Short mmCIF file of N, CA and C in Angstrom, two decimals:
data_model
loop_
_atom_site.label_atom_id
_atom_site.label_comp_id
_atom_site.label_asym_id
_atom_site.label_seq_id
_atom_site.Cartn_x
_atom_site.Cartn_y
_atom_site.Cartn_z
N UNK A 1 41.35 46.26 40.39
CA UNK A 1 42.37 46.46 41.37
C UNK A 1 41.42 46.84 43.08
N UNK A 2 41.77 46.59 43.86
CA UNK A 2 41.54 46.59 45.24
C UNK A 2 42.28 46.67 46.28
N UNK A 3 42.52 47.96 46.78
CA UNK A 3 43.52 48.20 48.02
C UNK A 3 42.65 47.44 49.35
N UNK A 4 43.47 47.05 50.07
CA UNK A 4 43.23 46.19 50.95
C UNK A 4 44.19 46.62 52.13
N UNK A 5 43.62 47.14 53.91
CA UNK A 5 44.29 47.67 54.37
C UNK A 5 43.51 47.31 55.60
N UNK A 6 44.28 47.65 56.81
CA UNK A 6 43.43 47.32 58.13
C UNK A 6 43.77 48.86 58.81
N UNK A 7 42.71 49.01 59.89
CA UNK A 7 42.76 50.44 60.45
C UNK A 7 42.85 50.24 62.00
N UNK A 8 43.73 51.42 62.22
CA UNK A 8 44.61 52.15 61.37
C UNK A 8 45.38 51.67 60.62
N UNK A 9 45.58 52.13 59.47
CA UNK A 9 46.56 51.88 58.48
C UNK A 9 47.80 52.35 58.35
N UNK A 10 49.22 51.59 59.28
CA UNK A 10 50.08 51.77 59.59
C UNK A 10 51.23 52.47 58.26
N UNK A 11 50.59 52.17 57.34
CA UNK A 11 51.66 52.25 55.72
C UNK A 11 50.86 53.64 55.17
N UNK A 12 49.87 54.10 55.43
CA UNK A 12 49.60 55.26 54.67
C UNK A 12 50.52 56.64 54.77
N UNK A 13 51.09 56.80 55.83
CA UNK A 13 52.22 57.94 55.79
C UNK A 13 53.46 57.39 54.74
N UNK A 14 53.29 56.33 54.31
CA UNK A 14 54.70 55.42 53.16
C UNK A 14 54.06 55.85 52.06
N UNK A 15 53.16 56.19 51.95
CA UNK A 15 52.40 56.16 50.43
C UNK A 15 52.42 55.26 49.72
N UNK A 16 52.03 54.19 50.65
CA UNK A 16 51.70 52.90 49.70
C UNK A 16 51.08 52.06 50.13
N UNK A 17 50.28 50.96 50.11
CA UNK A 17 49.23 50.04 50.12
C UNK A 17 49.73 48.79 50.80
N UNK A 18 48.90 48.28 51.80
CA UNK A 18 49.32 47.33 52.49
C UNK A 18 49.45 45.85 51.91
N UNK A 19 48.26 46.02 51.11
CA UNK A 19 47.74 44.95 50.00
C UNK A 19 47.14 45.42 48.84
N UNK A 20 47.20 44.99 47.77
CA UNK A 20 46.56 44.83 46.52
C UNK A 20 45.36 43.33 46.23
N UNK A 21 44.49 43.49 45.98
CA UNK A 21 43.64 42.51 45.68
C UNK A 21 43.57 42.86 43.90
N UNK A 22 43.86 41.54 42.92
CA UNK A 22 43.33 41.79 41.67
C UNK A 22 42.93 40.28 41.51
N UNK A 23 41.43 40.36 41.26
CA UNK A 23 40.83 38.90 40.86
C UNK A 23 41.09 38.56 42.69
N UNK A 24 41.29 37.14 42.35
CA UNK A 24 41.58 36.54 43.74
C UNK A 24 42.93 36.68 44.25
N UNK A 25 43.81 37.19 43.02
CA UNK A 25 45.42 37.10 43.70
C UNK A 25 45.72 38.45 44.81
N UNK A 26 46.07 38.39 45.48
CA UNK A 26 46.83 39.13 46.55
C UNK A 26 48.06 39.49 47.08
N UNK A 27 48.75 40.79 46.35
CA UNK A 27 49.79 41.08 46.51
C UNK A 27 50.05 41.93 47.82
N UNK A 28 51.04 41.26 49.07
CA UNK A 28 50.89 42.39 50.19
C UNK A 28 52.48 42.68 50.29
N UNK A 29 52.33 44.04 50.31
CA UNK A 29 53.94 44.83 50.91
C UNK A 29 54.56 44.01 51.90
N UNK A 30 55.65 44.41 52.01
CA UNK A 30 56.55 43.90 53.04
C UNK A 30 55.62 44.59 54.61
N UNK A 31 55.73 43.26 55.25
CA UNK A 31 55.30 43.63 56.84
C UNK A 31 55.89 43.21 57.82
N UNK A 32 56.36 44.23 58.43
CA UNK A 32 57.46 44.41 59.44
C UNK A 32 56.90 44.47 60.56
N UNK A 33 57.48 44.63 61.93
CA UNK A 33 57.37 44.63 63.11
C UNK A 33 56.62 46.16 63.59
N UNK A 34 56.21 46.22 63.03
CA UNK A 34 54.83 47.83 63.14
C UNK A 34 53.69 47.32 64.08
N UNK A 35 53.18 48.18 65.22
CA UNK A 35 52.17 48.39 65.26
C UNK A 35 51.28 48.92 64.60
N UNK A 36 50.09 49.15 65.03
CA UNK A 36 48.74 49.70 63.97
C UNK A 36 49.10 50.83 64.11
N UNK A 37 49.92 51.52 64.97
CA UNK A 37 50.07 53.23 65.07
C UNK A 37 51.32 53.20 64.56
N UNK A 38 52.19 52.40 63.66
CA UNK A 38 53.39 52.54 63.20
C UNK A 38 54.32 52.52 64.06
N UNK A 39 54.43 52.15 65.40
CA UNK A 39 55.66 52.20 66.04
C UNK A 39 56.49 51.00 66.06
N UNK A 40 57.62 50.70 66.13
CA UNK A 40 58.52 49.21 65.94
C UNK A 40 58.23 48.71 66.94
N UNK A 41 58.19 47.45 67.18
CA UNK A 41 57.65 46.50 68.16
C UNK A 41 59.29 45.25 68.12
N UNK A 42 59.53 45.74 69.29
CA UNK A 42 60.88 44.17 69.61
C UNK A 42 61.98 45.18 69.24
N UNK A 43 62.47 46.24 69.48
CA UNK A 43 63.84 46.57 69.04
C UNK A 43 65.07 45.87 69.54
N UNK A 44 65.72 45.29 68.17
CA UNK A 44 66.88 44.35 68.73
C UNK A 44 66.32 43.06 69.48
N UNK A 45 65.60 42.92 69.27
CA UNK A 45 64.57 41.13 69.45
C UNK A 45 64.05 40.84 67.91
N UNK A 46 65.19 40.02 67.47
CA UNK A 46 64.76 39.44 66.02
C UNK A 46 63.42 38.78 65.69
N UNK A 47 63.60 37.67 67.05
CA UNK A 47 62.10 36.58 67.14
C UNK A 47 60.84 37.50 67.16
N UNK A 48 60.81 38.39 68.05
CA UNK A 48 59.59 39.27 67.98
C UNK A 48 59.49 40.05 66.98
N UNK A 49 60.15 40.73 66.63
CA UNK A 49 59.95 41.68 65.27
C UNK A 49 59.53 40.59 64.03
N UNK A 50 59.83 39.23 64.23
CA UNK A 50 59.66 38.13 62.95
C UNK A 50 58.44 37.77 63.54
N UNK A 51 57.83 37.50 64.50
CA UNK A 51 56.68 37.22 64.91
C UNK A 51 55.52 38.13 64.72
N UNK A 52 56.03 38.98 64.72
CA UNK A 52 55.18 40.67 64.86
C UNK A 52 54.53 40.90 62.91
N UNK A 53 55.65 40.60 62.21
CA UNK A 53 55.68 40.82 60.78
C UNK A 53 55.02 39.66 60.35
N UNK A 54 54.91 38.55 61.13
CA UNK A 54 53.71 37.32 60.66
C UNK A 54 52.36 37.54 60.82
N UNK A 55 52.44 38.07 61.93
CA UNK A 55 50.85 38.58 62.54
C UNK A 55 50.33 39.69 61.76
N UNK A 56 51.39 40.09 61.34
CA UNK A 56 50.60 41.39 60.46
C UNK A 56 50.31 41.04 59.13
N UNK A 57 51.34 39.86 58.61
CA UNK A 57 50.80 39.35 57.37
C UNK A 57 49.66 38.75 57.35
N UNK A 58 49.18 37.95 58.59
CA UNK A 58 47.80 37.20 58.66
C UNK A 58 46.87 38.11 58.88
N UNK A 59 46.78 39.17 59.58
CA UNK A 59 45.94 40.50 59.97
C UNK A 59 45.73 40.88 58.46
N UNK A 60 46.39 41.24 57.37
CA UNK A 60 46.64 42.05 56.22
C UNK A 60 45.60 40.92 55.27
N UNK A 61 46.16 39.57 55.28
CA UNK A 61 45.56 38.31 54.12
C UNK A 61 43.85 38.30 54.87
N UNK A 62 43.55 38.31 56.23
CA UNK A 62 42.28 38.65 56.74
C UNK A 62 41.54 39.28 56.21
N UNK A 63 41.72 40.46 56.16
CA UNK A 63 41.39 41.89 55.60
C UNK A 63 41.01 41.31 54.41
N UNK A 64 41.71 40.58 53.65
CA UNK A 64 41.45 40.79 52.08
C UNK A 64 40.62 39.25 52.04
N UNK A 65 40.08 38.50 52.76
CA UNK A 65 38.89 37.35 52.92
C UNK A 65 39.78 36.18 52.43
N UNK A 66 40.96 36.19 53.35
CA UNK A 66 42.04 35.12 52.79
C UNK A 66 42.56 34.88 54.14
N UNK A 67 43.75 33.98 53.89
CA UNK A 67 44.64 33.54 55.14
C UNK A 67 46.15 33.01 54.91
N UNK A 68 47.29 32.75 55.40
CA UNK A 68 47.92 32.16 55.30
C UNK A 68 48.08 31.14 54.89
N UNK A 69 46.75 30.12 54.92
CA UNK A 69 46.79 28.82 53.96
C UNK A 69 46.81 29.01 52.54
N UNK A 70 46.69 30.28 52.11
CA UNK A 70 46.58 30.82 50.80
C UNK A 70 47.85 31.39 49.82
N UNK A 71 48.94 31.27 50.88
CA UNK A 71 50.02 32.04 50.35
C UNK A 71 50.62 30.91 49.65
N UNK A 72 50.95 31.53 48.56
CA UNK A 72 51.88 30.47 47.31
C UNK A 72 53.14 31.13 47.20
N UNK A 73 53.51 32.28 47.52
CA UNK A 73 55.30 32.83 47.30
C UNK A 73 55.80 33.78 48.76
N UNK A 74 56.43 33.65 49.14
CA UNK A 74 57.03 34.90 50.00
C UNK A 74 58.17 35.33 49.82
N UNK A 75 58.77 36.37 50.11
CA UNK A 75 60.27 36.76 50.37
C UNK A 75 60.61 37.50 51.23
N UNK A 76 61.40 37.01 52.22
CA UNK A 76 61.62 37.37 53.52
C UNK A 76 63.14 38.11 52.99
N UNK A 77 63.12 39.38 53.66
CA UNK A 77 64.32 40.21 53.80
C UNK A 77 64.25 40.18 55.44
N UNK A 78 65.74 39.89 55.86
CA UNK A 78 66.50 39.98 57.04
C UNK A 78 68.01 41.11 56.80
N UNK A 79 68.42 41.70 58.08
CA UNK A 79 69.07 41.94 57.82
C UNK A 79 70.45 41.43 58.59
N UNK A 80 70.56 40.08 58.76
CA UNK A 80 71.26 39.34 59.31
C UNK A 80 71.11 37.79 59.42
N UNK A 81 72.00 37.03 58.40
CA UNK A 81 71.43 35.76 57.93
C UNK A 81 71.90 35.09 59.44
N UNK A 82 72.15 35.20 60.23
CA UNK A 82 72.27 34.40 61.65
C UNK A 82 71.21 33.89 62.35
N UNK A 83 69.97 34.42 61.98
CA UNK A 83 68.79 33.94 62.13
C UNK A 83 68.00 32.90 61.16
N UNK A 84 68.21 32.62 60.02
CA UNK A 84 68.06 32.12 59.35
C UNK A 84 66.90 31.00 59.71
N UNK A 85 68.02 30.38 61.15
CA UNK A 85 67.25 29.19 61.55
C UNK A 85 66.01 29.44 62.31
N UNK A 86 65.78 30.44 63.05
CA UNK A 86 64.81 31.05 63.63
C UNK A 86 63.72 31.12 62.57
N UNK A 87 63.54 31.57 61.54
CA UNK A 87 63.20 31.75 60.38
C UNK A 87 62.21 30.37 59.91
N UNK A 88 63.32 29.76 59.93
CA UNK A 88 62.72 28.02 59.37
C UNK A 88 61.56 27.89 60.22
N UNK A 89 61.93 28.08 61.67
CA UNK A 89 61.26 27.59 63.05
C UNK A 89 59.54 28.23 62.81
N UNK A 90 59.93 29.64 62.57
CA UNK A 90 58.40 30.23 62.03
C UNK A 90 57.67 29.98 60.76
N UNK A 91 58.81 29.44 59.75
CA UNK A 91 57.84 29.07 58.82
C UNK A 91 56.94 27.84 59.18
N UNK A 92 57.54 26.95 60.01
CA UNK A 92 56.71 25.97 59.98
C UNK A 92 55.39 26.30 61.22
N UNK A 93 55.46 26.99 62.12
CA UNK A 93 54.46 27.78 62.98
C UNK A 93 53.45 28.65 62.18
N UNK A 94 53.76 29.32 61.08
CA UNK A 94 52.82 30.08 60.28
C UNK A 94 52.25 28.99 58.98
N UNK A 95 52.84 28.25 58.63
CA UNK A 95 52.48 27.83 57.54
C UNK A 95 52.36 26.63 57.36
N UNK A 96 51.37 25.58 56.60
CA UNK A 96 51.27 24.54 56.84
C UNK A 96 52.20 23.98 54.86
N UNK A 97 51.94 22.49 54.94
CA UNK A 97 52.74 21.38 53.97
C UNK A 97 51.21 21.68 52.69
N UNK A 98 51.35 21.99 51.71
CA UNK A 98 53.05 22.34 50.80
C UNK A 98 53.19 23.92 51.19
N UNK A 99 54.54 23.94 51.33
CA UNK A 99 54.92 25.47 52.26
C UNK A 99 55.10 26.12 50.67
N UNK A 100 55.19 27.67 51.05
CA UNK A 100 54.92 28.41 50.17
C UNK A 100 56.43 28.44 49.44
N UNK A 101 56.47 28.96 48.14
CA UNK A 101 57.36 29.39 47.36
C UNK A 101 58.23 30.62 48.17
N UNK A 102 59.59 30.37 48.31
CA UNK A 102 60.09 31.21 49.40
C UNK A 102 61.51 31.84 48.76
N UNK A 103 61.83 32.83 49.12
CA UNK A 103 63.16 33.53 48.71
C UNK A 103 63.44 34.31 50.22
N UNK A 104 64.62 34.07 50.76
CA UNK A 104 65.46 34.66 51.85
C UNK A 104 66.51 35.61 50.94
N UNK A 105 66.28 36.84 51.78
CA UNK A 105 67.64 37.44 50.89
C UNK A 105 68.21 38.52 52.22
N UNK A 106 69.70 38.50 52.33
CA UNK A 106 70.03 39.31 53.12
C UNK A 106 70.20 40.35 52.50
N UNK A 107 69.80 41.91 53.77
CA UNK A 107 69.83 43.32 53.20
C UNK A 107 70.69 44.23 54.19
N UNK A 108 71.40 45.31 53.66
CA UNK A 108 71.96 45.88 54.76
C UNK A 108 71.02 46.61 55.39
N UNK A 109 70.25 47.10 55.13
CA UNK A 109 69.10 47.76 55.69
C UNK A 109 67.61 47.73 55.23
N UNK A 110 66.66 47.95 56.30
CA UNK A 110 65.54 47.90 55.94
C UNK A 110 65.10 49.14 56.11
N UNK A 111 63.70 49.63 55.51
CA UNK A 111 62.91 50.88 55.78
C UNK A 111 63.47 51.71 56.57
N UNK A 112 62.94 51.05 58.25
CA UNK A 112 63.88 52.09 59.20
C UNK A 112 65.00 51.24 59.71
N UNK A 113 65.97 51.99 60.36
CA UNK A 113 66.95 51.25 60.82
C UNK A 113 66.99 50.21 62.11
N UNK A 114 65.90 50.54 62.46
CA UNK A 114 65.78 49.55 63.96
C UNK A 114 64.90 48.14 63.27
N UNK A 115 64.51 48.08 62.09
CA UNK A 115 64.00 46.65 61.56
C UNK A 115 64.95 45.81 61.48
N UNK A 116 64.72 44.84 61.61
CA UNK A 116 65.79 43.45 61.48
C UNK A 116 64.76 42.49 60.11
N UNK A 117 63.86 42.31 59.97
CA UNK A 117 62.78 41.53 59.39
C UNK A 117 61.88 41.84 58.37
N UNK A 118 61.31 41.71 57.50
CA UNK A 118 59.95 42.05 56.63
C UNK A 118 59.79 40.85 56.10
N UNK A 119 58.53 40.69 55.64
CA UNK A 119 58.34 39.63 54.55
C UNK A 119 56.82 40.14 53.87
N UNK A 120 57.56 40.07 52.92
CA UNK A 120 56.04 40.24 51.32
C UNK A 120 55.44 39.00 50.91
N UNK A 121 54.21 38.93 50.49
CA UNK A 121 53.73 37.60 50.26
C UNK A 121 52.83 37.71 48.89
N UNK A 122 52.44 36.98 48.32
CA UNK A 122 51.58 36.84 47.12
C UNK A 122 50.47 35.55 47.56
N UNK A 123 49.43 35.68 47.67
CA UNK A 123 48.05 34.94 48.16
C UNK A 123 47.38 34.69 47.13
N UNK A 124 46.56 33.63 46.85
CA UNK A 124 45.34 33.58 45.44
C UNK A 124 44.09 32.86 47.14
N UNK A 125 43.15 33.96 46.50
CA UNK A 125 41.87 33.50 47.59
C UNK A 125 41.49 32.00 47.56
N UNK A 126 41.70 31.06 48.25
CA UNK A 126 40.99 29.78 47.84
C UNK A 126 42.27 28.83 47.94
N UNK A 127 43.08 29.44 47.98
CA UNK A 127 44.25 28.29 47.06
C UNK A 127 45.01 27.39 48.20
N UNK A 128 44.63 27.81 49.62
CA UNK A 128 44.84 26.41 50.37
C UNK A 128 43.66 25.30 50.46
N UNK A 129 42.35 25.44 50.25
CA UNK A 129 41.87 24.74 50.14
C UNK A 129 41.72 23.67 49.21
N UNK A 130 42.60 24.03 48.35
CA UNK A 130 42.51 22.42 47.13
C UNK A 130 43.63 21.66 47.76
#
């Protein structure tokens, strides 16, 4: 197993890894609207939070020698399902066919009360090339 992280690592204070690689598999912890210093981006702005989380997902995958094209499964957590249509738009923007398997779950709250969106992923290096 190998810990994957960016510098600075905004997850370090929470005692978890941004991602773990096991062979060619990459397991990415939930990415939210946090900047590199761990500050919340886009408070009360769902779209900006979701875009930031997708960009953070892309950054940690790149740190692992991978990319969004290698994502095979995502789980999305939202505090309000009214934004489901925006999530579909973002999936079209950040992923390409065949789209990753996906679960979307509405939750009462995320780790920090201002967060509205979080995405976790499983990727396999090279999966997007086939």
